[in-house]
């Protein structure tokens, strides 16, 4: 069965068509600037040329119509008709406390996702638009919602409660939810598989270091803590998000700069992180790494601060699980930057008996252990594959 995986943002839509039986990618692409001037679609059939074209897309239904046209195109398409798409898997950012698992979408599920909109006002409404657009164009195709928060629903209450008046939890469900759950789940399971060990016997820390970044602690096959919170703003220093700060800074900036809460939230989400810390050098770690080697003081401090925060979370989660067997790196930075991995492991993880295999650490694109055979803790790079994980969940449920 072919599964169409859809990841809808407010003005973008990423898609992949995956054969669920052999787990091969059939085609992938991206619609950008939906509802804005200069909308464009890119489409790449597996093994074929990437096509890009500017086409007006007034809304997400237009975008999905174009995706379906590309997939069924006579010349460059990969399926003869929509009947060859067996199901659609949608990535949904926030499932609140309602969804601890992926689920087949019906009107009740749609209403329950809508109830979570308050918790993720930037993301969930766009995800819902994507579902509704697919329902309109493929009314008979089953659809599954796969939640970014679901994997973290096993956290104990001591990990998800904040030190706030309890009534806020009761009234508004303010608590830690965590995100990137599909990635943390995929990577931790894959690590156990590659090591040939039982998932249920391991204490694993997953460092998902991309433009968005989070760490999770997975003990005996269950997530017990994670660094993102009610929203993806908490935790590590990210591309443009601040991560953990003293909440009183918000009031301080409001007074000093005369900014509203909304303006400050925009600074914390879009102008902070390594971009802000590097004094606007870049949010891209490739630029920062280059700056580091050229001796730029801001780049050096930014990289060091980023690595230090990751190392502190690894320490915290080692304590939370009373030990750690495996530390995994994944996502754009975690998979590609040998330099950051080495900074974290060599500067801070000696107390865990971590010994990095410098040759293995240089490799790319493989599921691989990058620690030496005598390292007390195993360190691995596991390229994440959220789309495949969504396709697997969708296939399992339909
Ligand atoms: P993601 O959000 O997982 O797609 O990660 C995207 C980020 O990965 C980019 O913004 C870059 O900062 C980072 N990245 C990609 N390739 C490299 C690389 N070779 N070295 C360091 N960072 C990289």
PDB file of N, CA, C and O in Angstrom, residues 102-129:
ATOM      1  N   UNK A 102      -1.258   7.456  17.848  1.00  0.00           N
ATOM      2  CA  UNK A 102      -1.778   7.869  16.544  1.00  0.00           C
ATOM      3  C   UNK A 102      -3.200   7.330  16.424  1.00  0.00           C
ATOM      4  O   UNK A 102      -3.548   6.344  17.078  1.00  0.00           O
ATOM      5  N   UNK A 103      -3.995   7.974  15.563  1.00  0.00           N
ATOM      6  CA  UNK A 103      -5.381   7.521  15.479  1.00  0.00           C
ATOM      7  C   UNK A 103      -5.972   7.766  14.086  1.00  0.00           C
ATOM      8  O   UNK A 103      -5.569   8.705  13.399  1.00  0.00           O
ATOM      9  N   UNK A 104      -6.915   6.908  13.695  1.00  0.00           N
ATOM     10  CA  UNK A 104      -7.613   7.092  12.418  1.00  0.00           C
ATOM     11  C   UNK A 104      -8.510   8.323  12.558  1.00  0.00           C
ATOM     12  O   UNK A 104      -9.165   8.502  13.579  1.00  0.00           O
ATOM     13  N   UNK A 105      -8.501   9.171  11.537  1.00  0.00           N
ATOM     14  CA  UNK A 105      -9.236  10.441  11.628  1.00  0.00           C
ATOM     15  C   UNK A 105     -10.707  10.256  11.254  1.00  0.00           C
ATOM     16  O   UNK A 105     -11.022   9.728  10.188  1.00  0.00           O
ATOM     17  N   UNK A 106     -11.578  10.673  12.178  1.00  0.00           N
ATOM     18  CA  UNK A 106     -13.008  10.783  11.863  1.00  0.00           C
ATOM     19  C   UNK A 106     -13.465  12.143  12.401  1.00  0.00           C
ATOM     20  O   UNK A 106     -12.642  12.912  12.900  1.00  0.00           O
ATOM     21  N   UNK A 107     -14.756  12.438  12.337  1.00  0.00           N
ATOM     22  CA  UNK A 107     -15.177  13.789  12.740  1.00  0.00           C
ATOM     23  C   UNK A 107     -14.934  14.036  14.225  1.00  0.00           C
ATOM     24  O   UNK A 107     -14.618  15.163  14.626  1.00  0.00           O
ATOM     25  N   UNK A 108     -15.044  12.975  15.050  1.00  0.00           N
ATOM     26  CA  UNK A 108     -14.779  13.146  16.483  1.00  0.00           C
ATOM     27  C   UNK A 108     -13.316  13.517  16.732  1.00  0.00           C
ATOM     28  O   UNK A 108     -13.009  14.399  17.535  1.00  0.00           O
ATOM     29  N   UNK A 109     -12.428  12.822  16.021  1.00  0.00           N
ATOM     30  CA  UNK A 109     -10.985  13.097  16.165  1.00  0.00           C
ATOM     31  C   UNK A 109     -10.674  14.520  15.693  1.00  0.00           C
ATOM     32  O   UNK A 109      -9.932  15.259  16.344  1.00  0.00           O
ATOM     33  N   UNK A 110     -11.307  14.913  14.586  1.00  0.00           N
ATOM     34  CA  UNK A 110     -11.087  16.276  14.083  1.00  0.00           C
ATOM     35  C   UNK A 110     -11.481  17.316  15.130  1.00  0.00           C
ATOM     36  O   UNK A 110     -10.754  18.280  15.359  1.00  0.00           O
ATOM     37  N   UNK A 111     -12.614  17.078  15.778  1.00  0.00           N
ATOM     38  CA  UNK A 111     -13.082  18.028  16.800  1.00  0.00           C
ATOM     39  C   UNK A 111     -12.107  18.051  17.980  1.00  0.00           C
ATOM     40  O   UNK A 111     -11.794  19.114  18.526  1.00  0.00           O
ATOM     41  N   UNK A 112     -11.595  16.867  18.349  1.00  0.00           N
ATOM     42  CA  UNK A 112     -10.655  16.796  19.485  1.00  0.00           C
ATOM     43  C   UNK A 112      -9.334  17.493  19.142  1.00  0.00           C
ATOM     44  O   UNK A 112      -8.732  18.145  19.996  1.00  0.00           O
ATOM     45  N   UNK A 113      -8.887  17.387  17.882  1.00  0.00           N
ATOM     46  CA  UNK A 113      -7.647  18.084  17.475  1.00  0.00           C
ATOM     47  C   UNK A 113      -7.895  19.599  17.536  1.00  0.00           C
ATOM     48  O   UNK A 113      -7.051  20.361  17.998  1.00  0.00           O
ATOM     49  N   UNK A 114      -9.080  19.983  17.098  1.00  0.00           N
ATOM     50  CA  UNK A 114      -9.410  21.411  17.119  1.00  0.00           C
ATOM     51  C   UNK A 114      -9.388  21.958  18.542  1.00  0.00           C
ATOM     52  O   UNK A 114      -8.957  23.089  18.773  1.00  0.00           O
ATOM     53  N   UNK A 115      -9.799  21.123  19.495  1.00  0.00           N
ATOM     54  CA  UNK A 115      -9.768  21.563  20.896  1.00  0.00           C
ATOM     55  C   UNK A 115      -8.340  21.819  21.377  1.00  0.00           C
ATOM     56  O   UNK A 115      -8.137  22.493  22.382  1.00  0.00           O
ATOM     57  N   UNK A 116      -7.360  21.238  20.705  1.00  0.00           N
ATOM     58  CA  UNK A 116      -5.951  21.454  21.090  1.00  0.00           C
ATOM     59  C   UNK A 116      -5.357  22.702  20.426  1.00  0.00           C
ATOM     60  O   UNK A 116      -4.193  23.026  20.660  1.00  0.00           O
ATOM     61  N   UNK A 117      -6.149  23.397  19.598  1.00  0.00           N
ATOM     62  CA  UNK A 117      -5.626  24.564  18.864  1.00  0.00           C
ATOM     63  C   UNK A 117      -5.025  25.621  19.781  1.00  0.00           C
ATOM     64  O   UNK A 117      -4.007  26.219  19.463  1.00  0.00           O
ATOM     65  N   UNK A 118      -5.681  25.827  20.930  1.00  0.00           N
ATOM     66  CA  UNK A 118      -5.194  26.808  21.906  1.00  0.00           C
ATOM     67  C   UNK A 118      -3.754  26.534  22.325  1.00  0.00           C
ATOM     68  O   UNK A 118      -2.993  27.442  22.600  1.00  0.00           O
ATOM     69  N   UNK A 119      -3.420  25.235  22.405  1.00  0.00           N
ATOM     70  CA  UNK A 119      -2.095  24.831  22.881  1.00  0.00           C
ATOM     71  C   UNK A 119      -1.030  25.020  21.802  1.00  0.00           C
ATOM     72  O   UNK A 119       0.155  25.128  22.114  1.00  0.00           O
ATOM     73  N   UNK A 120      -1.433  25.018  20.541  1.00  0.00           N
ATOM     74  CA  UNK A 120      -0.458  25.193  19.456  1.00  0.00           C
ATOM     75  C   UNK A 120      -1.061  26.067  18.369  1.00  0.00           C
ATOM     76  O   UNK A 120      -1.311  25.628  17.252  1.00  0.00           O
ATOM     77  N   UNK A 121      -1.308  27.343  18.709  1.00  0.00           N
ATOM     78  CA  UNK A 121      -2.027  28.206  17.761  1.00  0.00           C
ATOM     79  C   UNK A 121      -1.279  28.444  16.446  1.00  0.00           C
ATOM     80  O   UNK A 121      -1.887  28.789  15.449  1.00  0.00           O
ATOM     81  N   UNK A 122       0.053  28.250  16.453  1.00  0.00           N
ATOM     82  CA  UNK A 122       0.803  28.462  15.208  1.00  0.00           C
ATOM     83  C   UNK A 122       0.734  27.235  14.299  1.00  0.00           C
ATOM     84  O   UNK A 122       0.904  27.341  13.099  1.00  0.00           O
ATOM     85  N   UNK A 123       0.531  26.054  14.904  1.00  0.00           N
ATOM     86  CA  UNK A 123       0.681  24.821  14.127  1.00  0.00           C
ATOM     87  C   UNK A 123      -0.608  24.044  13.871  1.00  0.00           C
ATOM     88  O   UNK A 123      -0.876  23.646  12.746  1.00  0.00           O
ATOM     89  N   UNK A 124      -1.391  23.782  14.941  1.00  0.00           N
ATOM     90  CA  UNK A 124      -2.543  22.889  14.767  1.00  0.00           C
ATOM     91  C   UNK A 124      -3.559  23.358  13.718  1.00  0.00           C
ATOM     92  O   UNK A 124      -4.036  22.530  12.936  1.00  0.00           O
ATOM     93  N   UNK A 125      -3.892  24.671  13.669  1.00  0.00           N
ATOM     94  CA  UNK A 125      -4.865  25.087  12.663  1.00  0.00           C
ATOM     95  C   UNK A 125      -4.388  24.736  11.245  1.00  0.00           C
ATOM     96  O   UNK A 125      -5.176  24.282  10.417  1.00  0.00           O
ATOM     97  N   UNK A 126      -3.074  24.894  10.980  1.00  0.00           N
ATOM     98  CA  UNK A 126      -2.540  24.561   9.647  1.00  0.00           C
ATOM     99  C   UNK A 126      -2.662  23.054   9.403  1.00  0.00           C
ATOM    100  O   UNK A 126      -3.026  22.620   8.308  1.00  0.00           O
ATOM    101  N   UNK A 127      -2.379  22.247  10.431  1.00  0.00           N
ATOM    102  CA  UNK A 127      -2.507  20.791  10.288  1.00  0.00           C
ATOM    103  C   UNK A 127      -3.952  20.413   9.951  1.00  0.00           C
ATOM    104  O   UNK A 127      -4.201  19.569   9.090  1.00  0.00           O
ATOM    105  N   UNK A 128      -4.906  21.082  10.596  1.00  0.00           N
ATOM    106  CA  UNK A 128      -6.325  20.784  10.344  1.00  0.00           C
ATOM    107  C   UNK A 128      -6.737  21.169   8.926  1.00  0.00           C
ATOM    108  O   UNK A 128      -7.492  20.444   8.272  1.00  0.00           O
ATOM    109  N   UNK A 129      -6.203  22.301   8.460  1.00  0.00           N
ATOM    110  CA  UNK A 129      -6.502  22.730   7.088  1.00  0.00           C
ATOM    111  C   UNK A 129      -6.037  21.648   6.112  1.00  0.00           C
ATOM    112  O   UNK A 129      -6.722  21.304   5.152  1.00  0.00           O
TER     113      UNK A 129
END
